[in-house]
Amino acid sequence: MADSIQQQLQQLVLLSDSVGTGGAAAGTGGVSTVEESMEQLGPLIHSVYRANKQKLFRQQVETFAQRKDAEIMKLCGNYHQEFVQSVAQLLKVRQNTSELQEKVVGLNAELQMSGKSLYEKKAELLGMRREHRNIQRAVDAVKNCQEVVRMVASFDEEVETKQYYMAIKTLGGLKDVYLPQIRRYSFGKVLENSIPRMETKLQGAALRDMKDWLYGLKKTTRDIGRHLDTRMKNKQDMWAERDATIKERHFVSSAVQFVLDEEFDHDEPITVDMMPLYQCLHINEKLGRRAEFRRSFTEDRSDQLSLILASPVYFATGQLASFESMLFDIIGFFVVEHNILASAPDFRSKSDVDTLWDTCIAKLSDIIARGIQAIRSDPEVSTVLQEVMATFTYVMEENGYDVRKLRELIMAIFGA
């Protein structure tokens, strides 16, 4: 029994040796061998305890352990120097790694410090650039504001000195060029609120000059009317002389007479200074107030004509000069209207002038109708008035006005 247990234990030891030497190469085969050893160990231990051979079993196990210790010592003895060298190298590598790590940590700290300094410098540079940009913007804004102040002062001076074309140009520069650049500043808001007042100031100054011009036309228009009336009387005298030399008398209309007289008519054309009107019209166009100005001008001209026709006249011997002066004013008034219509047809329409002309004829008819008894009761007044009305009719016809109603009026009053 004891021999059997000893043999089984030896086989188990041998099997363990084979597992120790061949297990690494065997792979899965080594695992199965270990399992077989473990399966054999259980019955062996059972047999040992049943046969009471524990001492023998311990001896065998101690022998196995001593042999393995010897193998380990031998193995360690063979590779001890290499192991020591490897450990020494490992320690050296560890030391070098520690030193390298310290250097890396130090370098990282230096890099952090350098990066922080660079970041601070960069932030400082960006801040300085912002300051420089803000300063430059402030300088540009101040320059623009200075230019605006200069232009506003220049505008006021130009309006005061009646340089209206320069003033409208200055105002346009303020609105279109400088106002968009400084609108975001409080000064820009002040300028934006001042623009309408500046426009009104310019328009008012030009309108005052135009009204002064209209008022001054009162004397000019009378001179124009007197000049044209005198010239027409001279033409009438020439026509009479020409008719006296013709043996066969035929009726020749006034239009034909005008054509025949063209080669002998060397009078300078009537010119009226329209600059104040054109200037005011240009300014109102630039300000977008053309329609408003057109209505105002139409009302002013209508009022002027009403004042002319409201002048007191007397139909008595030696007092017809008042009526002649009225006709002179009417001639001059409508000559000016004719010039305005010819030079600015888009501003003054023919229908506007025709309406004034029709109103004038109607008022003349009323004036003459009120004095008809005095006219018919005095043959001298009637004769002079007929000549005056005929001359007036020729002058207006020569200037392109429809005189059919005037002729009808003359026929109704004088029957010729």
CSV table of N, CA and C in Angstrom, one decimal, residues 43-188:
chain,number,residue,atom,x,y,z
A,43,PRO,N,-7.7,11.7,-5.5
A,43,PRO,CA,-7.7,10.3,-5.0
A,43,PRO,C,-6.4,9.9,-4.2
A,44,LEU,N,-5.3,10.6,-4.6
A,44,LEU,CA,-4.0,10.3,-4.0
A,44,LEU,C,-4.1,10.8,-2.5
A,45,ILE,N,-4.6,12.0,-2.3
A,45,ILE,CA,-4.7,12.5,-0.9
A,45,ILE,C,-5.7,11.6,-0.1
A,46,HIS,N,-6.7,11.2,-0.8
A,46,HIS,CA,-7.7,10.3,-0.1
A,46,HIS,C,-7.0,9.0,0.3
A,47,SER,N,-6.2,8.5,-0.6
A,47,SER,CA,-5.5,7.2,-0.3
A,47,SER,C,-4.5,7.4,0.9
A,48,VAL,N,-3.8,8.6,0.8
A,48,VAL,CA,-2.8,8.9,1.9
A,48,VAL,C,-3.5,8.9,3.2
A,49,TYR,N,-4.6,9.5,3.3
A,49,TYR,CA,-5.2,9.6,4.6
A,49,TYR,C,-5.9,8.3,5.0
A,50,ARG,N,-6.3,7.6,4.1
A,50,ARG,CA,-6.9,6.3,4.4
A,50,ARG,C,-5.8,5.3,4.9
A,51,ALA,N,-4.6,5.3,4.3
A,51,ALA,CA,-3.5,4.4,4.6
A,51,ALA,C,-2.7,5.0,5.8
A,52,ASN,N,-3.0,6.2,6.2
A,52,ASN,CA,-2.3,6.8,7.3
A,52,ASN,C,-0.8,7.0,6.9
A,53,LYS,N,-0.6,7.6,5.7
A,53,LYS,CA,0.8,7.8,5.2
A,53,LYS,C,1.0,9.3,5.0
A,54,GLN,N,0.5,10.0,6.0
A,54,GLN,CA,0.7,11.5,5.8
A,54,GLN,C,2.1,11.9,5.9
A,55,LYS,N,2.9,11.2,6.7
A,55,LYS,CA,4.3,11.6,6.9
A,55,LYS,C,5.1,11.4,5.6
A,56,LEU,N,4.8,10.2,5.0
A,56,LEU,CA,5.4,9.9,3.8
A,56,LEU,C,5.1,11.0,2.7
A,57,PHE,N,3.8,11.3,2.7
A,57,PHE,CA,3.3,12.3,1.7
A,57,PHE,C,4.0,13.6,1.9
A,58,ARG,N,4.2,14.0,3.2
A,58,ARG,CA,4.8,15.3,3.5
A,58,ARG,C,6.3,15.2,3.0
A,59,GLN,N,6.9,14.1,3.3
A,59,GLN,CA,8.3,14.0,2.8
A,59,GLN,C,8.5,14.1,1.3
A,60,GLN,N,7.5,13.5,0.6
A,60,GLN,CA,7.6,13.6,-0.8
A,60,GLN,C,7.3,15.0,-1.3
A,61,VAL,N,6.4,15.7,-0.6
A,61,VAL,CA,6.1,17.1,-1.0
A,61,VAL,C,7.3,17.9,-0.7
A,62,GLU,N,7.9,17.7,0.5
A,62,GLU,CA,9.1,18.5,0.8
A,62,GLU,C,10.2,18.3,-0.2
A,63,THR,N,10.4,17.0,-0.5
A,63,THR,CA,11.4,16.7,-1.5
A,63,THR,C,11.1,17.4,-2.8
A,64,PHE,N,9.8,17.4,-3.2
A,64,PHE,CA,9.4,18.1,-4.4
A,64,PHE,C,9.7,19.7,-4.3
A,65,ALA,N,9.4,20.2,-3.1
A,65,ALA,CA,9.6,21.6,-2.9
A,65,ALA,C,11.1,21.9,-2.9
A,66,GLN,N,12.0,21.0,-2.3
A,66,GLN,CA,13.4,21.3,-2.3
A,66,GLN,C,14.0,21.2,-3.7
A,67,ARG,N,13.5,20.3,-4.5
A,67,ARG,CA,14.0,20.2,-5.8
A,67,ARG,C,13.6,21.4,-6.6
A,68,LYS,N,12.4,21.9,-6.4
A,68,LYS,CA,12.0,23.1,-7.2
A,68,LYS,C,12.8,24.3,-6.7
A,69,ASP,N,13.0,24.3,-5.4
A,69,ASP,CA,13.8,25.4,-4.9
A,69,ASP,C,15.2,25.4,-5.5
A,70,ALA,N,15.8,24.2,-5.6
A,70,ALA,CA,17.1,24.0,-6.2
A,70,ALA,C,17.1,24.5,-7.6
A,71,GLU,N,16.0,24.1,-8.3
A,71,GLU,CA,15.9,24.6,-9.7
A,71,GLU,C,15.8,26.1,-9.8
A,72,ILE,N,15.0,26.7,-8.9
A,72,ILE,CA,14.9,28.1,-8.9
A,72,ILE,C,16.2,28.8,-8.6
A,73,MET,N,16.9,28.2,-7.6
A,73,MET,CA,18.2,28.8,-7.3
A,73,MET,C,19.2,28.7,-8.4
A,74,LYS,N,19.1,27.6,-9.1
A,74,LYS,CA,20.0,27.4,-10.2
A,74,LYS,C,19.6,28.4,-11.3
A,75,LEU,N,18.3,28.5,-11.5
A,75,LEU,CA,17.8,29.4,-12.6
A,75,LEU,C,18.2,30.9,-12.2
A,76,CYS,N,18.1,31.2,-11.0
A,76,CYS,CA,18.4,32.6,-10.5
A,76,CYS,C,19.9,32.8,-10.6
A,77,GLY,N,20.7,31.7,-10.3
A,77,GLY,CA,22.1,31.8,-10.4
A,77,GLY,C,22.6,32.1,-11.8
A,78,ASN,N,21.9,31.4,-12.7
A,78,ASN,CA,22.3,31.6,-14.1
A,78,ASN,C,22.0,33.0,-14.7
A,79,TYR,N,20.9,33.5,-14.2
A,79,TYR,CA,20.4,34.8,-14.8
A,79,TYR,C,20.5,36.0,-13.8
A,80,HIS,N,21.2,35.7,-12.7
A,80,HIS,CA,21.2,36.8,-11.6
A,80,HIS,C,21.9,38.0,-12.1
A,81,GLN,N,23.1,37.8,-12.8
A,81,GLN,CA,23.8,39.0,-13.2
A,81,GLN,C,23.1,39.9,-14.2
A,82,GLU,N,22.4,39.1,-15.1
A,82,GLU,CA,21.6,39.8,-16.1
A,82,GLU,C,20.4,40.5,-15.4
A,83,PHE,N,19.9,39.8,-14.4
A,83,PHE,CA,18.7,40.4,-13.7
A,83,PHE,C,19.2,41.7,-13.0
A,84,VAL,N,20.3,41.6,-12.3
A,84,VAL,CA,20.8,42.7,-11.6
A,84,VAL,C,21.1,43.9,-12.5
A,85,GLN,N,21.7,43.6,-13.7
A,85,GLN,CA,22.0,44.6,-14.7
A,85,GLN,C,20.7,45.2,-15.2
A,86,SER,N,19.7,44.4,-15.4
A,86,SER,CA,18.4,44.9,-15.9
A,86,SER,C,17.8,45.8,-14.9
A,87,VAL,N,17.9,45.3,-13.6
A,87,VAL,CA,17.3,46.1,-12.6
A,87,VAL,C,18.0,47.5,-12.4
A,88,ALA,N,19.4,47.4,-12.5
A,88,ALA,CA,20.2,48.6,-12.5
A,88,ALA,C,19.8,49.6,-13.6
A,89,GLN,N,19.7,49.0,-14.8
A,89,GLN,CA,19.3,49.8,-16.0
A,89,GLN,C,17.9,50.4,-15.8
A,90,LEU,N,17.0,49.5,-15.2
A,90,LEU,CA,15.6,50.0,-15.0
A,90,LEU,C,15.6,51.2,-14.0
A,91,LEU,N,16.5,51.0,-12.9
A,91,LEU,CA,16.5,52.1,-12.0
A,91,LEU,C,17.1,53.4,-12.6
A,92,LYS,N,18.1,53.1,-13.5
A,92,LYS,CA,18.8,54.3,-14.1
A,92,LYS,C,17.7,55.0,-15.1
A,93,VAL,N,17.0,54.1,-15.8
A,93,VAL,CA,16.0,54.7,-16.7
A,93,VAL,C,14.9,55.4,-15.9
A,94,ARG,N,14.6,54.8,-14.7
A,94,ARG,CA,13.6,55.5,-13.8
A,94,ARG,C,14.1,56.8,-13.4
A,95,GLN,N,15.5,56.8,-13.0
A,95,GLN,CA,16.1,58.1,-12.6
A,95,GLN,C,16.1,59.1,-13.7
A,96,ASN,N,16.5,58.6,-14.9
A,96,ASN,CA,16.5,59.5,-16.1
A,96,ASN,C,15.1,60.0,-16.4
A,97,THR,N,14.1,59.1,-16.2
A,97,THR,CA,12.7,59.5,-16.5
A,97,THR,C,12.3,60.5,-15.5
A,98,SER,N,12.7,60.4,-14.3
A,98,SER,CA,12.3,61.4,-13.2
A,98,SER,C,13.0,62.7,-13.6
A,99,GLU,N,14.3,62.6,-14.0
A,99,GLU,CA,15.0,63.9,-14.3
A,99,GLU,C,14.3,64.5,-15.5
A,100,LEU,N,14.0,63.7,-16.5
A,100,LEU,CA,13.3,64.2,-17.7
A,100,LEU,C,12.0,64.8,-17.4
A,101,GLN,N,11.3,64.1,-16.5
A,101,GLN,CA,10.0,64.6,-16.1
A,101,GLN,C,10.1,66.0,-15.4
A,102,GLU,N,11.2,66.1,-14.6
A,102,GLU,CA,11.4,67.3,-13.9
A,102,GLU,C,11.7,68.4,-14.9
A,103,LYS,N,12.6,68.0,-15.9
A,103,LYS,CA,12.9,69.0,-17.0
A,103,LYS,C,11.6,69.4,-17.7
A,104,VAL,N,10.8,68.4,-18.0
A,104,VAL,CA,9.6,68.7,-18.8
A,104,VAL,C,8.7,69.6,-18.0
A,105,VAL,N,8.6,69.3,-16.7
A,105,VAL,CA,7.8,70.2,-15.8
A,105,VAL,C,8.3,71.6,-15.8
A,106,GLY,N,9.7,71.7,-15.6
A,106,GLY,CA,10.3,73.0,-15.6
A,106,GLY,C,10.1,73.8,-16.9
A,107,LEU,N,10.3,73.0,-18.0
A,107,LEU,CA,10.1,73.6,-19.3
A,107,LEU,C,8.7,74.1,-19.5
A,108,ASN,N,7.8,73.2,-19.0
A,108,ASN,CA,6.4,73.6,-19.1
A,108,ASN,C,6.1,74.9,-18.3
A,109,ALA,N,6.7,75.0,-17.1
A,109,ALA,CA,6.5,76.1,-16.3
A,109,ALA,C,7.1,77.4,-17.0
A,110,GLU,N,8.3,77.2,-17.6
A,110,GLU,CA,8.9,78.3,-18.3
A,110,GLU,C,8.0,78.7,-19.5
A,111,LEU,N,7.5,77.7,-20.2
A,111,LEU,CA,6.6,78.0,-21.3
A,111,LEU,C,5.3,78.7,-20.9
A,112,GLN,N,4.8,78.2,-19.8
A,112,GLN,CA,3.6,78.9,-19.2
A,112,GLN,C,3.9,80.3,-18.9
A,113,MET,N,5.1,80.6,-18.3
A,113,MET,CA,5.4,82.0,-18.0
A,113,MET,C,5.6,82.8,-19.3
A,114,SER,N,6.3,82.2,-20.2
A,114,SER,CA,6.6,82.9,-21.5
A,114,SER,C,5.2,83.1,-22.2
A,115,GLY,N,4.4,82.1,-22.2
A,115,GLY,CA,3.1,82.3,-22.8
A,115,GLY,C,2.2,83.3,-22.2
A,116,LYS,N,2.3,83.4,-20.8
A,116,LYS,CA,1.6,84.4,-20.1
A,116,LYS,C,2.1,85.8,-20.4
A,117,SER,N,3.4,85.9,-20.5
A,117,SER,CA,4.0,87.2,-20.8
A,117,SER,C,3.6,87.6,-22.3
A,118,LEU,N,3.6,86.6,-23.2
A,118,LEU,CA,3.2,86.9,-24.6
A,118,LEU,C,1.8,87.2,-24.7
A,119,TYR,N,1.0,86.5,-23.9
A,119,TYR,CA,-0.5,86.8,-23.9
A,119,TYR,C,-0.7,88.2,-23.4
A,120,GLU,N,0.0,88.6,-22.3
A,120,GLU,CA,-0.2,89.9,-21.7
A,120,GLU,C,0.3,91.0,-22.7
A,121,LYS,N,1.4,90.7,-23.4
A,121,LYS,CA,1.9,91.7,-24.5
A,121,LYS,C,0.9,91.8,-25.6
A,122,LYS,N,0.3,90.6,-26.0
A,122,LYS,CA,-0.6,90.6,-27.1
A,122,LYS,C,-1.9,91.4,-26.7
A,123,ALA,N,-2.4,91.1,-25.5
A,123,ALA,CA,-3.5,91.8,-25.0
A,123,ALA,C,-3.3,93.3,-24.9
A,124,GLU,N,-2.0,93.7,-24.4
A,124,GLU,CA,-1.7,95.1,-24.4
A,124,GLU,C,-1.6,95.7,-25.8
A,125,LEU,N,-1.1,94.9,-26.7
A,125,LEU,CA,-1.0,95.4,-28.1
A,125,LEU,C,-2.4,95.6,-28.7
A,126,LEU,N,-3.3,94.6,-28.5
A,126,LEU,CA,-4.7,94.8,-28.9
A,126,LEU,C,-5.4,96.0,-28.3
A,127,GLY,N,-5.1,96.2,-27.0
A,127,GLY,CA,-5.7,97.3,-26.4
A,127,GLY,C,-5.2,98.6,-26.9
A,128,MET,N,-3.9,98.7,-27.2
A,128,MET,CA,-3.3,99.9,-27.8
A,128,MET,C,-3.8,100.1,-29.2
A,129,ARG,N,-4.0,99.0,-30.0
A,129,ARG,CA,-4.6,99.2,-31.3
A,129,ARG,C,-6.0,99.7,-31.3
A,130,ARG,N,-6.8,99.2,-30.3
A,130,ARG,CA,-8.2,99.7,-30.1
A,130,ARG,C,-8.2,101.2,-29.7
A,131,GLU,N,-7.2,101.5,-28.8
A,131,GLU,CA,-7.1,102.9,-28.5
A,131,GLU,C,-6.8,103.8,-29.7
A,132,HIS,N,-5.8,103.3,-30.5
A,132,HIS,CA,-5.4,104.0,-31.6
A,132,HIS,C,-6.5,104.2,-32.6
A,133,ARG,N,-7.3,103.1,-32.8
A,133,ARG,CA,-8.4,103.1,-33.7
A,133,ARG,C,-9.4,104.1,-33.2
A,134,ASN,N,-9.7,104.0,-31.9
A,134,ASN,CA,-10.7,105.0,-31.3
A,134,ASN,C,-10.2,106.4,-31.5
A,135,ILE,N,-8.9,106.6,-31.2
A,135,ILE,CA,-8.4,108.0,-31.3
A,135,ILE,C,-8.5,108.5,-32.8
A,136,GLN,N,-8.2,107.6,-33.7
A,136,GLN,CA,-8.3,108.0,-35.1
A,136,GLN,C,-9.7,108.3,-35.5
A,137,ARG,N,-10.6,107.5,-35.0
A,137,ARG,CA,-12.0,107.8,-35.3
A,137,ARG,C,-12.4,109.1,-34.7
A,138,ALA,N,-12.0,109.3,-33.5
A,138,ALA,CA,-12.3,110.6,-32.8
A,138,ALA,C,-11.7,111.8,-33.6
A,139,VAL,N,-10.5,111.6,-34.1
A,139,VAL,CA,-9.8,112.7,-34.8
A,139,VAL,C,-10.6,112.9,-36.1
A,140,ASP,N,-11.0,111.8,-36.8
A,140,ASP,CA,-11.8,112.0,-38.1
A,140,ASP,C,-13.2,112.6,-37.8
A,141,ALA,N,-13.8,112.2,-36.6
A,141,ALA,CA,-15.1,112.8,-36.3
A,141,ALA,C,-14.9,114.3,-36.0
A,142,VAL,N,-13.9,114.6,-35.3
A,142,VAL,CA,-13.6,116.0,-35.0
A,142,VAL,C,-13.4,116.8,-36.2
A,143,LYS,N,-12.6,116.2,-37.2
A,143,LYS,CA,-12.3,116.9,-38.4
A,143,LYS,C,-13.6,117.1,-39.2
A,144,ASN,N,-14.5,116.1,-39.2
A,144,ASN,CA,-15.7,116.2,-39.9
A,144,ASN,C,-16.6,117.3,-39.3
A,145,CYS,N,-16.6,117.3,-37.9
A,145,CYS,CA,-17.4,118.3,-37.2
A,145,CYS,C,-16.9,119.7,-37.5
A,146,GLN,N,-15.6,119.8,-37.5
A,146,GLN,CA,-15.0,121.1,-37.8
A,146,GLN,C,-15.4,121.6,-39.2
A,147,GLU,N,-15.3,120.6,-40.2
A,147,GLU,CA,-15.7,121.0,-41.5
A,147,GLU,C,-17.2,121.3,-41.6
A,148,VAL,N,-18.0,120.6,-40.8
A,148,VAL,CA,-19.4,120.9,-40.8
A,148,VAL,C,-19.7,122.3,-40.2
A,149,VAL,N,-19.0,122.6,-39.1
A,149,VAL,CA,-19.1,124.0,-38.6
A,149,VAL,C,-18.7,125.0,-39.6
A,150,ARG,N,-17.6,124.8,-40.3
A,150,ARG,CA,-17.1,125.7,-41.3
A,150,ARG,C,-18.1,125.9,-42.4
A,151,MET,N,-18.7,124.8,-42.8
A,151,MET,CA,-19.7,124.8,-43.9
A,151,MET,C,-21.0,125.5,-43.5
A,152,VAL,N,-21.4,125.3,-42.2
A,152,VAL,CA,-22.6,126.0,-41.7
A,152,VAL,C,-22.4,127.5,-41.7
A,153,ALA,N,-21.2,127.9,-41.2
A,153,ALA,CA,-20.8,129.3,-41.2
A,153,ALA,C,-20.8,129.9,-42.6
A,154,SER,N,-20.2,129.1,-43.5
A,154,SER,CA,-20.1,129.5,-44.9
A,154,SER,C,-21.5,129.6,-45.5
A,155,PHE,N,-22.4,128.7,-45.2
A,155,PHE,CA,-23.8,128.7,-45.7
A,155,PHE,C,-24.5,130.0,-45.2
A,156,ASP,N,-24.3,130.3,-44.0
A,156,ASP,CA,-25.0,131.6,-43.5
A,156,ASP,C,-24.4,132.8,-44.2
A,157,GLU,N,-23.1,132.8,-44.4
A,157,GLU,CA,-22.5,133.9,-45.1
A,157,GLU,C,-23.0,134.0,-46.6
A,158,GLU,N,-23.1,132.8,-47.2
A,158,GLU,CA,-23.5,132.8,-48.6
A,158,GLU,C,-25.0,133.3,-48.7
A,159,VAL,N,-25.8,132.9,-47.8
A,159,VAL,CA,-27.2,133.4,-47.8
A,159,VAL,C,-27.2,134.9,-47.6
A,160,GLU,N,-26.4,135.4,-46.6
A,160,GLU,CA,-26.4,136.8,-46.4
A,160,GLU,C,-25.9,137.6,-47.6
A,161,THR,N,-25.0,137.1,-48.3
A,161,THR,CA,-24.4,137.8,-49.5
A,161,THR,C,-25.1,137.4,-50.8
A,162,LYS,N,-26.2,136.7,-50.6
A,162,LYS,CA,-27.1,136.3,-51.8
A,162,LYS,C,-26.4,135.4,-52.8
A,163,GLN,N,-25.4,134.6,-52.3
A,163,GLN,CA,-24.8,133.6,-53.2
A,163,GLN,C,-25.5,132.3,-53.1
A,164,TYR,N,-26.7,132.3,-53.6
A,164,TYR,CA,-27.7,131.3,-53.4
A,164,TYR,C,-27.2,129.9,-54.1
A,165,TYR,N,-26.6,130.0,-55.2
A,165,TYR,CA,-26.1,128.8,-55.9
A,165,TYR,C,-25.1,128.1,-55.0
A,166,MET,N,-24.1,128.9,-54.5
A,166,MET,CA,-23.1,128.3,-53.6
A,166,MET,C,-23.8,127.8,-52.3
A,167,ALA,N,-24.8,128.5,-51.8
A,167,ALA,CA,-25.4,128.1,-50.6
A,167,ALA,C,-26.2,126.7,-50.8
A,168,ILE,N,-26.8,126.6,-51.9
A,168,ILE,CA,-27.5,125.3,-52.2
A,168,ILE,C,-26.5,124.2,-52.3
A,169,LYS,N,-25.3,124.5,-52.9
A,169,LYS,CA,-24.3,123.5,-53.1
A,169,LYS,C,-23.7,123.1,-51.7
A,170,THR,N,-23.5,124.1,-50.8
A,170,THR,CA,-23.0,123.8,-49.5
A,170,THR,C,-24.0,123.0,-48.7
A,171,LEU,N,-25.3,123.3,-48.8
A,171,LEU,CA,-26.3,122.6,-48.1
A,171,LEU,C,-26.4,121.2,-48.6
A,172,GLY,N,-26.2,121.0,-49.9
A,172,GLY,CA,-26.2,119.6,-50.4
A,172,GLY,C,-25.1,118.8,-49.9
A,173,GLY,N,-23.9,119.4,-49.8
A,173,GLY,CA,-22.7,118.7,-49.2
A,173,GLY,C,-23.0,118.3,-47.7
A,174,LEU,N,-23.6,119.2,-47.0
A,174,LEU,CA,-23.9,118.9,-45.6
A,174,LEU,C,-24.9,117.7,-45.5
A,175,LYS,N,-25.9,117.7,-46.3
A,175,LYS,CA,-26.9,116.6,-46.3
A,175,LYS,C,-26.4,115.3,-46.8
A,176,ASP,N,-25.7,115.3,-47.9
A,176,ASP,CA,-25.4,114.1,-48.6
A,176,ASP,C,-24.0,113.5,-48.2
A,177,VAL,N,-23.1,114.4,-47.8
A,177,VAL,CA,-21.7,113.9,-47.5
A,177,VAL,C,-21.4,113.8,-46.0
A,178,TYR,N,-21.6,114.8,-45.3
A,178,TYR,CA,-21.2,114.9,-43.9
A,178,TYR,C,-22.2,114.3,-42.9
A,179,LEU,N,-23.5,114.6,-43.2
A,179,LEU,CA,-24.5,114.1,-42.2
A,179,LEU,C,-24.5,112.6,-42.1
A,180,PRO,N,-24.4,111.8,-43.1
A,180,PRO,CA,-24.3,110.3,-42.9
A,180,PRO,C,-23.1,109.9,-42.0
A,181,GLN,N,-22.0,110.7,-42.1
A,181,GLN,CA,-20.8,110.3,-41.3
A,181,GLN,C,-20.9,110.6,-39.8
A,182,ILE,N,-21.7,111.7,-39.5
A,182,ILE,CA,-21.7,112.1,-38.1
A,182,ILE,C,-23.1,111.9,-37.5
A,183,ARG,N,-24.0,111.3,-38.2
A,183,ARG,CA,-25.4,111.1,-37.7
A,183,ARG,C,-25.4,110.4,-36.3
A,184,ARG,N,-24.5,109.5,-36.1
A,184,ARG,CA,-24.5,108.7,-34.8
A,184,ARG,C,-24.0,109.5,-33.6
A,185,TYR,N,-23.5,110.7,-33.9
A,185,TYR,CA,-23.0,111.5,-32.8
A,185,TYR,C,-24.1,112.5,-32.4
A,186,SER,N,-24.1,113.1,-31.2
A,186,SER,CA,-25.1,114.0,-30.8
A,186,SER,C,-25.0,115.3,-31.7
A,187,PHE,N,-23.8,115.6,-32.1
A,187,PHE,CA,-23.6,116.8,-33.0
A,187,PHE,C,-24.3,116.6,-34.3
A,188,GLY,N,-24.3,115.3,-34.8
A,188,GLY,CA,-25.0,114.9,-36.0
A,188,GLY,C,-26.5,115.1,-35.9
